[in-house]
PDB file of C-alpha atoms in Angstrom:
ATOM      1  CA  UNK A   1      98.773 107.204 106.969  1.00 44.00           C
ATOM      2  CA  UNK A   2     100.097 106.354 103.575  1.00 48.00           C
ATOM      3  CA  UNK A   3     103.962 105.695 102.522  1.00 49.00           C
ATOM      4  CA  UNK A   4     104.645 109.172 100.958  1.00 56.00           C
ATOM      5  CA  UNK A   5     108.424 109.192  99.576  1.00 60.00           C
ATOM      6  CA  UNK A   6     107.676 112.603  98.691  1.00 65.00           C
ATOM      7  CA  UNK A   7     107.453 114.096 102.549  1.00 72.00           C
ATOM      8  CA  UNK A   8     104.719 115.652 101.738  1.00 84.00           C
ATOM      9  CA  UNK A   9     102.288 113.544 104.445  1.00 89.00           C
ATOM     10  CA  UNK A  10     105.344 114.427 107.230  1.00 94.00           C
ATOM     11  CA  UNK A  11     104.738 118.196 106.584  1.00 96.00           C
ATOM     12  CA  UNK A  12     100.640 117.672 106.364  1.00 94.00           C
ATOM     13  CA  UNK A  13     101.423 115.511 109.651  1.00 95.00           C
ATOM     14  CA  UNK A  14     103.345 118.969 111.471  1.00 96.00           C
ATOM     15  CA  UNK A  15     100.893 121.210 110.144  1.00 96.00           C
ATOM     16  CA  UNK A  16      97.462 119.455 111.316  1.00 96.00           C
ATOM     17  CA  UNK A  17      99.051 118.766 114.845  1.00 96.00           C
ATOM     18  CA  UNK A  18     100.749 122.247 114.997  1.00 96.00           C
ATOM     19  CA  UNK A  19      97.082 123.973 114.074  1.00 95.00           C
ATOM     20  CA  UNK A  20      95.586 122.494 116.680  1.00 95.00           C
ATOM     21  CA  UNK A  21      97.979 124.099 119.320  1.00 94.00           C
ATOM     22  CA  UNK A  22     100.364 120.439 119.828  1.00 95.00           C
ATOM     23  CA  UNK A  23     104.180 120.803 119.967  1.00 96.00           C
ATOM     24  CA  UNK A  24     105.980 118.819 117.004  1.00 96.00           C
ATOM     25  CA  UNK A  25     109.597 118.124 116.664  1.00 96.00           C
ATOM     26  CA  UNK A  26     111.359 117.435 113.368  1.00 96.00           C
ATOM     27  CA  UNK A  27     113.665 114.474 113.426  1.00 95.00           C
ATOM     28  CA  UNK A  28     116.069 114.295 109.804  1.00 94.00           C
ATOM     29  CA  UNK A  29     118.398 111.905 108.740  1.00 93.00           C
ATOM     30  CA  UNK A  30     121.617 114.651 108.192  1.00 91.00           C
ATOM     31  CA  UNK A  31     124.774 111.753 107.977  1.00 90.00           C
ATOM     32  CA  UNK A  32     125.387 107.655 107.161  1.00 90.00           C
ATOM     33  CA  UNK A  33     128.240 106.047 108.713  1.00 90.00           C
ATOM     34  CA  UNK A  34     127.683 103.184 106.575  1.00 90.00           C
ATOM     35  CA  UNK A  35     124.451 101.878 105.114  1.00 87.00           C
ATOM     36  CA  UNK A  36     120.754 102.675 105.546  1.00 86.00           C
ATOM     37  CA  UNK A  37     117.740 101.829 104.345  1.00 85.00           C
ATOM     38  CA  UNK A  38     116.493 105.524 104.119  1.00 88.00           C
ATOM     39  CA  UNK A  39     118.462 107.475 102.416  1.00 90.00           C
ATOM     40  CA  UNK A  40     119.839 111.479 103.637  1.00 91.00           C
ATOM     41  CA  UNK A  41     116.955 113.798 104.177  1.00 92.00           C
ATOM     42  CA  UNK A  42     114.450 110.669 105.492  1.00 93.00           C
ATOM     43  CA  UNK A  43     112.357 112.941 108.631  1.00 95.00           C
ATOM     44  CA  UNK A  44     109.946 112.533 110.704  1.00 95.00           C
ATOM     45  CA  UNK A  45     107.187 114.260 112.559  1.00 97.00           C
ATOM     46  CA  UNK A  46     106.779 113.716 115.827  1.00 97.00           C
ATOM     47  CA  UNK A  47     103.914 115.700 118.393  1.00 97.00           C
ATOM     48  CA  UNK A  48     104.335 116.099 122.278  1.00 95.00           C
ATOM     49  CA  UNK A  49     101.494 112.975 122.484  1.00 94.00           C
ATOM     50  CA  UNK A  50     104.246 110.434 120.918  1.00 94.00           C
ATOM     51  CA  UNK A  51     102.230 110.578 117.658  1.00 95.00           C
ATOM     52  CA  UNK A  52     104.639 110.508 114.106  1.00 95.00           C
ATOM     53  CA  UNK A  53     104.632 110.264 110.793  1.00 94.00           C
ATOM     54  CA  UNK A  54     107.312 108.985 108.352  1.00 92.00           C
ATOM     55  CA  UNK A  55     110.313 106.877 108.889  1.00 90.00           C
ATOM     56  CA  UNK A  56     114.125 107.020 109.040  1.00 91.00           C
ATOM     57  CA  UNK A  57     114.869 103.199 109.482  1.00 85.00           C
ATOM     58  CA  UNK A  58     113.216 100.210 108.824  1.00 76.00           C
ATOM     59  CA  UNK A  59     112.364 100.057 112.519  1.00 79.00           C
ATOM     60  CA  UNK A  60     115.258  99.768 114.559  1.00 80.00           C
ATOM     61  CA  UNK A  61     115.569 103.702 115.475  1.00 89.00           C
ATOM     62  CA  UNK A  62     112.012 104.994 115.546  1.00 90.00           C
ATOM     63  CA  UNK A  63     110.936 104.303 118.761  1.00 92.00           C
ATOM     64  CA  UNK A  64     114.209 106.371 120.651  1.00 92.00           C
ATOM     65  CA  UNK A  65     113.846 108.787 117.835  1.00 94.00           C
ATOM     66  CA  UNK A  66     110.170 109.393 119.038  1.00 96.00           C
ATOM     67  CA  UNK A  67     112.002 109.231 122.858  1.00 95.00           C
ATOM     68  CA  UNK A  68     114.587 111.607 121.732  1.00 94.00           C
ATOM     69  CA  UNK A  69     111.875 114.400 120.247  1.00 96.00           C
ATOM     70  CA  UNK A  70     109.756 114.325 123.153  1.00 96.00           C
ATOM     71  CA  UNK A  71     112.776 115.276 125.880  1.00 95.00           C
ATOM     72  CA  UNK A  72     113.592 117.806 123.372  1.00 94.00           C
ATOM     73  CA  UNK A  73     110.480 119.594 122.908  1.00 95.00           C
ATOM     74  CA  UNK A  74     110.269 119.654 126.901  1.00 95.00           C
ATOM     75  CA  UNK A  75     113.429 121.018 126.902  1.00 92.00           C
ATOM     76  CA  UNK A  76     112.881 123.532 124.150  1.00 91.00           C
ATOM     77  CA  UNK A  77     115.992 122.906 122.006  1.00 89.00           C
ATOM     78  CA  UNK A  78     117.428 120.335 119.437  1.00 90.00           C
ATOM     79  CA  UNK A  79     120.323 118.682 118.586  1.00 89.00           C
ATOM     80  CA  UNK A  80     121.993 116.150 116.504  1.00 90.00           C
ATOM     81  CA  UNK A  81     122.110 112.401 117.954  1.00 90.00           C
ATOM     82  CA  UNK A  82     124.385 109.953 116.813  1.00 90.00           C
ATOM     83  CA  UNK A  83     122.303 106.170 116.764  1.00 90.00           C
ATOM     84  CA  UNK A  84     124.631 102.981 116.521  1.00 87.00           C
ATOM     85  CA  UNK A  85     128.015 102.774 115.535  1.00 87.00           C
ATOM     86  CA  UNK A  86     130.137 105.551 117.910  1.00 85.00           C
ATOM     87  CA  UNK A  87     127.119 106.259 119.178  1.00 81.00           C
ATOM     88  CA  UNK A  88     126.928 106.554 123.387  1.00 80.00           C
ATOM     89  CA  UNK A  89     123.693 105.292 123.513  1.00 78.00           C
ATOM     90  CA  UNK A  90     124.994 101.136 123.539  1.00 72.00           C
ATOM     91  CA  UNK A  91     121.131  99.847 124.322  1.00 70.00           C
ATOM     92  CA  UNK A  92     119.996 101.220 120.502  1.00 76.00           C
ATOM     93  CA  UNK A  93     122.042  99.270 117.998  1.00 71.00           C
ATOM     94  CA  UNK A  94     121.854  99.165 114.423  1.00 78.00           C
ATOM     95  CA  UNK A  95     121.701  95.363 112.875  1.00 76.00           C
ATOM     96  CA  UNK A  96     123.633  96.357 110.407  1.00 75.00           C
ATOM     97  CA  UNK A  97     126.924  97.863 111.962  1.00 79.00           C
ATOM     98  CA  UNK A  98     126.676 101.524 110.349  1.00 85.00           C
ATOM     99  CA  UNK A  99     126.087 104.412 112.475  1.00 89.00           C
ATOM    100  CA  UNK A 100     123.395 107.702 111.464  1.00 90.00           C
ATOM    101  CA  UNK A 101     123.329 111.199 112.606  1.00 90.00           C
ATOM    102  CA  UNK A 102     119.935 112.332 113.519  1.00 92.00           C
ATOM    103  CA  UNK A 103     119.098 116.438 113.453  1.00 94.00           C
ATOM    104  CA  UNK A 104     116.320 116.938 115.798  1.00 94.00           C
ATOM    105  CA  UNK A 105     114.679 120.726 115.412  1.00 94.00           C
ATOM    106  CA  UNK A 106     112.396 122.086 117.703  1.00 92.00           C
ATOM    107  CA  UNK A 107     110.263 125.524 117.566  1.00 86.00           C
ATOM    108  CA  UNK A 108     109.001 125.010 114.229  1.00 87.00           C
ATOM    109  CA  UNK A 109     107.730 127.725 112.129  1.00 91.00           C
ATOM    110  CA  UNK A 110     104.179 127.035 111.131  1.00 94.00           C
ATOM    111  CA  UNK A 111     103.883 129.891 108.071  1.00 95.00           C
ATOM    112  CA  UNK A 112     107.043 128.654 106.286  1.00 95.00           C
ATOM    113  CA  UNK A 113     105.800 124.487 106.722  1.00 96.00           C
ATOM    114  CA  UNK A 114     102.104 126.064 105.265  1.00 97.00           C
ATOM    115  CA  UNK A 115     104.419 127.531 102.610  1.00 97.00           C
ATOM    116  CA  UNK A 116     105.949 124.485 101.907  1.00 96.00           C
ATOM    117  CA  UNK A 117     103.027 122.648 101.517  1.00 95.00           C
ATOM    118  CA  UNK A 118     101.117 124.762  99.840  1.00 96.00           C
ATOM    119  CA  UNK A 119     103.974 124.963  96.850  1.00 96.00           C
ATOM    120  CA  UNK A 120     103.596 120.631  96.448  1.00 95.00           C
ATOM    121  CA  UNK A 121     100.297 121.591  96.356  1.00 93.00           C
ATOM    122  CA  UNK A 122     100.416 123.296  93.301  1.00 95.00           C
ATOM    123  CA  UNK A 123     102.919 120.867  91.950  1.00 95.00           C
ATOM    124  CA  UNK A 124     106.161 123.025  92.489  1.00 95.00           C
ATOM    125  CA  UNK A 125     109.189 121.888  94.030  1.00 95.00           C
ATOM    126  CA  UNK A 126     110.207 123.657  97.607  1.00 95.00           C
ATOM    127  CA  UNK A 127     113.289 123.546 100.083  1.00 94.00           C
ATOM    128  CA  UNK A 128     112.714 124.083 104.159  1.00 94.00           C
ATOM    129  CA  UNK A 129     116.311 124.423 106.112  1.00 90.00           C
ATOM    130  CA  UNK A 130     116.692 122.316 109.159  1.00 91.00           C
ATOM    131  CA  UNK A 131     118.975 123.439 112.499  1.00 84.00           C
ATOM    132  CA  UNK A 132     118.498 122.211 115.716  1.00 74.00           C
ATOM    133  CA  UNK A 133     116.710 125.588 117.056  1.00 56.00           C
ATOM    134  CA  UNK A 134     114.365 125.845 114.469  1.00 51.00           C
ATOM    135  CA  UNK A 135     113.011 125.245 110.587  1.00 51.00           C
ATOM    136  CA  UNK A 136     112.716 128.559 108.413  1.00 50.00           C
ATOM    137  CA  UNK A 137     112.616 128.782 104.402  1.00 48.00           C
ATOM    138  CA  UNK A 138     116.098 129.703 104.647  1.00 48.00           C
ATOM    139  CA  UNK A 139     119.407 128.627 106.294  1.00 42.00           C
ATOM    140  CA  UNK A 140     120.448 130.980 109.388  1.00 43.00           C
ATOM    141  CA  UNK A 141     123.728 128.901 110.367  1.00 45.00           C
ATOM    142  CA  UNK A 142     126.024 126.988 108.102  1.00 44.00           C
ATOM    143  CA  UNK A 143     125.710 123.795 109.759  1.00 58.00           C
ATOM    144  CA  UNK A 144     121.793 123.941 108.713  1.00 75.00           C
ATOM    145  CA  UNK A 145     120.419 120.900 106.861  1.00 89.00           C
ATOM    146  CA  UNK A 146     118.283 121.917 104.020  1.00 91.00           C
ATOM    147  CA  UNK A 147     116.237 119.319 102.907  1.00 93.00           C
ATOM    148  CA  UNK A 148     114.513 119.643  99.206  1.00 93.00           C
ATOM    149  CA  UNK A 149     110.962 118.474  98.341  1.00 94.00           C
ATOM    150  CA  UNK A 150     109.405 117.454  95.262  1.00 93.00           C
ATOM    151  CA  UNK A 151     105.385 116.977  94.648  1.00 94.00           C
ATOM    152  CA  UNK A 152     104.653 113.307  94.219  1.00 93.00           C
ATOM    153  CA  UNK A 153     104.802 111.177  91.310  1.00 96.00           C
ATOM    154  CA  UNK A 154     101.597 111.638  89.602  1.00 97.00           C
ATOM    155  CA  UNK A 155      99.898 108.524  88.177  1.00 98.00           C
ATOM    156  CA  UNK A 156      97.163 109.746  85.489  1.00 98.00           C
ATOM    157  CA  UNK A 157      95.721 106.527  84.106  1.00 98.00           C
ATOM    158  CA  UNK A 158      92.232 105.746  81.958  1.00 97.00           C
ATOM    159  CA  UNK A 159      90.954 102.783  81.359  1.00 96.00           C
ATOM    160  CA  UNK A 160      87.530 100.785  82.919  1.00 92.00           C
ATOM    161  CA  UNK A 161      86.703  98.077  85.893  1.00 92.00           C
ATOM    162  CA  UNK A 162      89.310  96.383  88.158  1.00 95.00           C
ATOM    163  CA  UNK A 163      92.368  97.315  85.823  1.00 95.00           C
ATOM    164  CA  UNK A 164      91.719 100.746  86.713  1.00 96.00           C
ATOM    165  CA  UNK A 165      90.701 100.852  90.261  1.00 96.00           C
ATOM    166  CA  UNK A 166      93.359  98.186  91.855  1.00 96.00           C
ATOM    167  CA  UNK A 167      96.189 100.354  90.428  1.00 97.00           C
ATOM    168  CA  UNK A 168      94.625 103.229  91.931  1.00 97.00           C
ATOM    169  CA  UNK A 169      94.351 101.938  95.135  1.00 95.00           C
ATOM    170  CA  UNK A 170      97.478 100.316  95.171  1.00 95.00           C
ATOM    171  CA  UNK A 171      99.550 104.054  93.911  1.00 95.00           C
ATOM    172  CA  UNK A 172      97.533 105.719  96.640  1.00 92.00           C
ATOM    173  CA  UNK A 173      98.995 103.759  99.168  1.00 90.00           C
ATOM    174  CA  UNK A 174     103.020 103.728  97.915  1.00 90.00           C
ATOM    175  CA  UNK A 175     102.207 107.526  98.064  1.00 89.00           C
ATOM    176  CA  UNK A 176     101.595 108.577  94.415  1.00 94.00           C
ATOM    177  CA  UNK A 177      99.449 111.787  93.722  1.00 94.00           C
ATOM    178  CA  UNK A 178      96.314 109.691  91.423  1.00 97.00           C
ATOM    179  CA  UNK A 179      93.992 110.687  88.391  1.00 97.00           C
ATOM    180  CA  UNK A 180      91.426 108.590  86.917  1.00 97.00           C
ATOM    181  CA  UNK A 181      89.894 109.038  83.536  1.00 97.00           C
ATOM    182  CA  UNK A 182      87.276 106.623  82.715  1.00 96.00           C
ATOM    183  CA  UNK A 183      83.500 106.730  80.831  1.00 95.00           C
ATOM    184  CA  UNK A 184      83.021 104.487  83.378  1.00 94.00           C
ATOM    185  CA  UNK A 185      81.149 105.846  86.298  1.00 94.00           C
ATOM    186  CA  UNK A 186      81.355 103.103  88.675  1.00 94.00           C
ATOM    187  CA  UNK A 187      85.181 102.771  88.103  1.00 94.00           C
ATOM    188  CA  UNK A 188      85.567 106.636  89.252  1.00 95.00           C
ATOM    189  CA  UNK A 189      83.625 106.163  91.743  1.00 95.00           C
ATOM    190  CA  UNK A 190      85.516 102.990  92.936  1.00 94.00           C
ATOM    191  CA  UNK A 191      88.715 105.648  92.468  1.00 91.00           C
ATOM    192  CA  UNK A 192      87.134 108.049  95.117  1.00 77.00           C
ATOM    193  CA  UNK A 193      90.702 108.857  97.141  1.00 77.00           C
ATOM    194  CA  UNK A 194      91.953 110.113  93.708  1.00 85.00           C
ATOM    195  CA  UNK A 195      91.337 112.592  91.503  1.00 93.00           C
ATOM    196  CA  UNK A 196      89.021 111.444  88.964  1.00 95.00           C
ATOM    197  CA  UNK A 197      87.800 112.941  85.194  1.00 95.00           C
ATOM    198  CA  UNK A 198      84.696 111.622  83.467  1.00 95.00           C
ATOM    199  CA  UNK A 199      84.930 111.018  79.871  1.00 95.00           C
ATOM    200  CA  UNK A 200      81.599 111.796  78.846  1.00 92.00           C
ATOM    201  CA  UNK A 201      82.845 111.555  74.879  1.00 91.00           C
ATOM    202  CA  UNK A 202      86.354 110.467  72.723  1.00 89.00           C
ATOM    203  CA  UNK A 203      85.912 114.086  71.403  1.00 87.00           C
ATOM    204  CA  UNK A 204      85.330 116.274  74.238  1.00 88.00           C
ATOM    205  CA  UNK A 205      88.161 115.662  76.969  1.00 90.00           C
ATOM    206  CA  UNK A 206      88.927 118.274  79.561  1.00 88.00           C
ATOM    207  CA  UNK A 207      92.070 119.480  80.656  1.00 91.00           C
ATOM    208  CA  UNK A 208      94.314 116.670  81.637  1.00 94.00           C
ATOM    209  CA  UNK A 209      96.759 117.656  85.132  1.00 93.00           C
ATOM    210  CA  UNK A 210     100.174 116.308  83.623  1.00 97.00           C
ATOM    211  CA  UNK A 211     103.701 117.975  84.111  1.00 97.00           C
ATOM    212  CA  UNK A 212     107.013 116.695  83.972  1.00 97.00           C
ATOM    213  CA  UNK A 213     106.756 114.296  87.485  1.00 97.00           C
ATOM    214  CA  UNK A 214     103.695 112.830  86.071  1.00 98.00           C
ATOM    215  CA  UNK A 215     103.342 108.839  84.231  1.00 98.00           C
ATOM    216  CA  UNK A 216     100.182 108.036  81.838  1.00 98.00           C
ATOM    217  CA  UNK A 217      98.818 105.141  81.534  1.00 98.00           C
ATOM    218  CA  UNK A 218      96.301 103.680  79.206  1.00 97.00           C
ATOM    219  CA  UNK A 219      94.689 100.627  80.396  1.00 96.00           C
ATOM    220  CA  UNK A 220      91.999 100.895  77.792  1.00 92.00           C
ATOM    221  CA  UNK A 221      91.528  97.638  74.761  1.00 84.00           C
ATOM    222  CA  UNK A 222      89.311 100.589  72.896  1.00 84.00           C
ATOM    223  CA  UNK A 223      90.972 102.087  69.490  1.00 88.00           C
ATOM    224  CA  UNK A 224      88.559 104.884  69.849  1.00 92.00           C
ATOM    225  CA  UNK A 225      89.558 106.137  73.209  1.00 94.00           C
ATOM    226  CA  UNK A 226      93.287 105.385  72.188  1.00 94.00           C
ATOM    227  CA  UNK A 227      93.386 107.519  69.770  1.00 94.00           C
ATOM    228  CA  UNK A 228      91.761 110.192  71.718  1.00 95.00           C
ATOM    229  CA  UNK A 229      93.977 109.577  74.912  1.00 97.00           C
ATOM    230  CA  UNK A 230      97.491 108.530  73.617  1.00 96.00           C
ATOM    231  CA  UNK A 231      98.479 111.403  71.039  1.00 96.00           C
ATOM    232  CA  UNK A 232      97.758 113.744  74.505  1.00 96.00           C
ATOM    233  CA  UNK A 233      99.908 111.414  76.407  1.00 98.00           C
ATOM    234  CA  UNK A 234     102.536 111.309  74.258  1.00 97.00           C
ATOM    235  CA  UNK A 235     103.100 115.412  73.257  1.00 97.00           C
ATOM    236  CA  UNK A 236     102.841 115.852  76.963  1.00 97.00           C
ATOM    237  CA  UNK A 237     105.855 116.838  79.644  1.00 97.00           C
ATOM    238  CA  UNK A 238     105.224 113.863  81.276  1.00 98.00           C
ATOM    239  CA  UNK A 239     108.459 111.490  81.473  1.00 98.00           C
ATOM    240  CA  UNK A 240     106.525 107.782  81.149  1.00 98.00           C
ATOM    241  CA  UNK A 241     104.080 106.971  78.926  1.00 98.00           C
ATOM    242  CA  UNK A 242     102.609 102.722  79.184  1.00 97.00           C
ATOM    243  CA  UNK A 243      99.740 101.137  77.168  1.00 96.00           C
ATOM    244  CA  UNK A 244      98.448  97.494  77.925  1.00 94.00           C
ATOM    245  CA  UNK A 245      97.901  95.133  74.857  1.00 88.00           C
ATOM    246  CA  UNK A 246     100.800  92.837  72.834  1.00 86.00           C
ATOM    247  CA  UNK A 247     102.561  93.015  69.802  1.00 85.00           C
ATOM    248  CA  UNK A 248      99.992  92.562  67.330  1.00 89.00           C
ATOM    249  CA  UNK A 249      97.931  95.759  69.265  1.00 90.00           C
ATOM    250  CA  UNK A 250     101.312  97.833  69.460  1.00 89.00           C
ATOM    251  CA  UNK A 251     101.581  97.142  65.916  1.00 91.00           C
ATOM    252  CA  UNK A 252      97.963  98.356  64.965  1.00 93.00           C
ATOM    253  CA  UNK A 253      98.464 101.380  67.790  1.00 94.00           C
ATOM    254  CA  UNK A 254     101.616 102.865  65.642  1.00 94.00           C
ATOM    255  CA  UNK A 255      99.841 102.799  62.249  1.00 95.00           C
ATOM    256  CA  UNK A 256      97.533 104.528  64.031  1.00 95.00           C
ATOM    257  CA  UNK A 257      99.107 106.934  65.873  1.00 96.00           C
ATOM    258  CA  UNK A 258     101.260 107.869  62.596  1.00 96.00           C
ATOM    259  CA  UNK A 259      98.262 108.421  60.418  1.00 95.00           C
ATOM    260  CA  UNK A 260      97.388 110.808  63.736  1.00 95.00           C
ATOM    261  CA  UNK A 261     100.383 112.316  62.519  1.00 96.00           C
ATOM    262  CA  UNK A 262     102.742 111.923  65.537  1.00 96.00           C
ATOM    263  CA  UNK A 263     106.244 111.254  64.791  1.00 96.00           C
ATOM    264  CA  UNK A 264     108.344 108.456  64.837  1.00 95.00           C
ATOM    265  CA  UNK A 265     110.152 109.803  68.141  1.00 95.00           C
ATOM    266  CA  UNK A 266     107.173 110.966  69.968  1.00 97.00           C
ATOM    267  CA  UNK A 267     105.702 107.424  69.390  1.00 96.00           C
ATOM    268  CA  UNK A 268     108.859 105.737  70.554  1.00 96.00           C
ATOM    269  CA  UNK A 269     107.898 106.995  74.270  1.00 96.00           C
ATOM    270  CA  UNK A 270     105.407 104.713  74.533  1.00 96.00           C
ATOM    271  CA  UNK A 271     106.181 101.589  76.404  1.00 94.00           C
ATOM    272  CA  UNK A 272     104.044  98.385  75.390  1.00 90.00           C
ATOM    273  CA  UNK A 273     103.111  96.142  76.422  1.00 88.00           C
ATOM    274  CA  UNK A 274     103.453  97.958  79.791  1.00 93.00           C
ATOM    275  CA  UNK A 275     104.891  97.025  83.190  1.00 93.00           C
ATOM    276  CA  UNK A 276     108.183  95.193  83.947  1.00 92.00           C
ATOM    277  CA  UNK A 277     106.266  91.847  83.991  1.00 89.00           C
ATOM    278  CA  UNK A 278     104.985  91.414  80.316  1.00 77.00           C
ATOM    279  CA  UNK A 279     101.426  90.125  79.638  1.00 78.00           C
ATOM    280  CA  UNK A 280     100.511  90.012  82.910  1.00 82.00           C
ATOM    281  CA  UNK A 281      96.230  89.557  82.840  1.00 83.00           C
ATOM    282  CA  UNK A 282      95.602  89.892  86.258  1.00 92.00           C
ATOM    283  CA  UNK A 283      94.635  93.258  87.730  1.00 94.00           C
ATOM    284  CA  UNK A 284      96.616  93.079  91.124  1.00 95.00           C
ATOM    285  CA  UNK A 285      99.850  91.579  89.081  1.00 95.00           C
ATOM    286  CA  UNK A 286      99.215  94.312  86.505  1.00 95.00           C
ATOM    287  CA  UNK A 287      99.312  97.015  88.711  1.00 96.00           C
ATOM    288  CA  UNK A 288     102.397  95.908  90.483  1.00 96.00           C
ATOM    289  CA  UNK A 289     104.139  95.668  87.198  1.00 96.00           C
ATOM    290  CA  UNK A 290     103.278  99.497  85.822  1.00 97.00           C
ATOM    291  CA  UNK A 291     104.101 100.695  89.191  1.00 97.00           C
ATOM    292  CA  UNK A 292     107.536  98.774  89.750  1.00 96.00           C
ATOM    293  CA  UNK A 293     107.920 100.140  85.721  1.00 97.00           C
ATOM    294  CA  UNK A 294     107.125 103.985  86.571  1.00 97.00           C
ATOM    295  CA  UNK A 295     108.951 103.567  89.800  1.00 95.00           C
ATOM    296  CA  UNK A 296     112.225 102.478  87.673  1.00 95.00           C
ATOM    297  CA  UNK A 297     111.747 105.096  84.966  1.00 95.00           C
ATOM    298  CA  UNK A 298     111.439 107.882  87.646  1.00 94.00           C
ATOM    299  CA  UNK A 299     114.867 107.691  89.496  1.00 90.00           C
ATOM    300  CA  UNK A 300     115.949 109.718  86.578  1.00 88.00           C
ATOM    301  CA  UNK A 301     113.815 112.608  87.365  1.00 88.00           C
TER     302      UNK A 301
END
């Protein structure tokens, strides 16, 4: 299963095991004594066979977290567990001296995780409170830990060949929501675990999926599909905008993009040349730069 920062692939994790008649406990990191590498909120899902999905430490806690579920799923009820420092259980030890509370919540409810899920779906953000009983859309006590979800970052990105498809395969597996637009059938087809557009002509594009959690990318060395792509990019919600190419090609981009008539500010968005490592030509070192870029811009969302 993928890295998925979002939680969505936890709740897809739940729901899949809970349709199919399994148990499933919710593990959530509630409290930090210190410092962690996941931050408050990081869950897991874990089924009555031992099998999980996400993480809360680099590590060190998931295998007695996974312990911890199971005993309380056959016991039928939750609670929180304190792991490392102050904690009574001296065999699990944190390497770094701080100490977590864990919230472990048993009889899930399946209609408000579908809920949930079905809301990132459709690109909206959704909140599920945790207890140690149960889950439910809202809180029932007011020692509850309500945990907030927000759909992925969406990567839409158009360009051809390797450029295109190793940053697509690369976002897909950090956990980034993917949509390839390319003339370039091979390239889609080479995209096939994202969501891909054909761009049969410069002058007929389709309805582009961007909102306000989504980064565009233009990967293209073509003036023609530039100037079809970027002025879309650029009056959209989304909050990154990146175009390959160096000075000289910036340069020519602007003149163009003004005589599109965009305006100064809305072409000030753009970032080129893209990525955090500049004029990088290979695709695998090109794709880590845009996403280490995107991945910088969007802690501000």
């Amino acid at each position: 299963m993928r890295f998925d920062p979002s939680g969505g692939d936890v709740l897809s994790f739940a729901l899949e095991r809970m349709e199919r008649g399994a148990q499933v406990a919710f593990a959530t990191l509630i409290y930090i004594d210190g410092s962690s590498p996941r931050a408050t909120g990081a869950q897991m899902a874990i089924s009555e066979d031992g099998g999980h999905a996400g993480s809360i430490s680099s590590g060190c806690l998931e295998r007695a977290i996974i312990d911890e579920a199971r005993q309380a799923m056959a016991r039928g009820a939750g609670g929180v567990i304190r792991y490392g420092k102050g904690s009574p259980f001296v065999d699990v030890a944190l390497p770094c001296g701080s100490g977590v509370d864990i919230l472990f919540s048993v009889n899930l409810d399946r209609n408000a995780i579908a809920a949930a899920l079905k809301a990132l779906e459709e690109r909206k953000p959704v909140s599920l409170a945790f207890r140690a009983g149960d889950v439910s859309e809202k809180a029932k006590t007011p020692d509850a830990f309500t945990r907030h979800y927000e759909p992925a970052i969406r990567i839409v990105a158009a360009g051809f060949g390797p450029e295109l498809t190793v940053l697509a395969s690369l976002a897909h597996a950090a956990g980034f929501d993917f949509c390839a637009l390319s003339p370039d059938d091979v390239a889609l087809r080479d995209c096939a675990s994202s969501q891909t557009i054909h761009l049969a002509s410069s002058s007929q594009i389709q309805q582009i999926p961007i909102d306000a959690r989504s980064a565009c990318v233009l990967l293209f060395h073509d003036r023609e599909w530039e100037r079809a792509l970027a002025p879309r990019f650029l009056r959209s919600p989304a909050f990154y905008v990146g175009a390959v190419g160096g000075r000289k090609t910036a340069a020519a981009r602007r003149e163009m993009l003004i005589a599109e008539g965009l305006a100064p500010s809305e072409i000030d968005r753009l970032a080129a040349p893209i990525g955090l490592v500049p004029m990088t030509r290979d695709p695998a070192a090109l794709a880590v730069s845009i996403l280490a870029e995107i991945v910088a811009q969007s802690r501000a969302l």
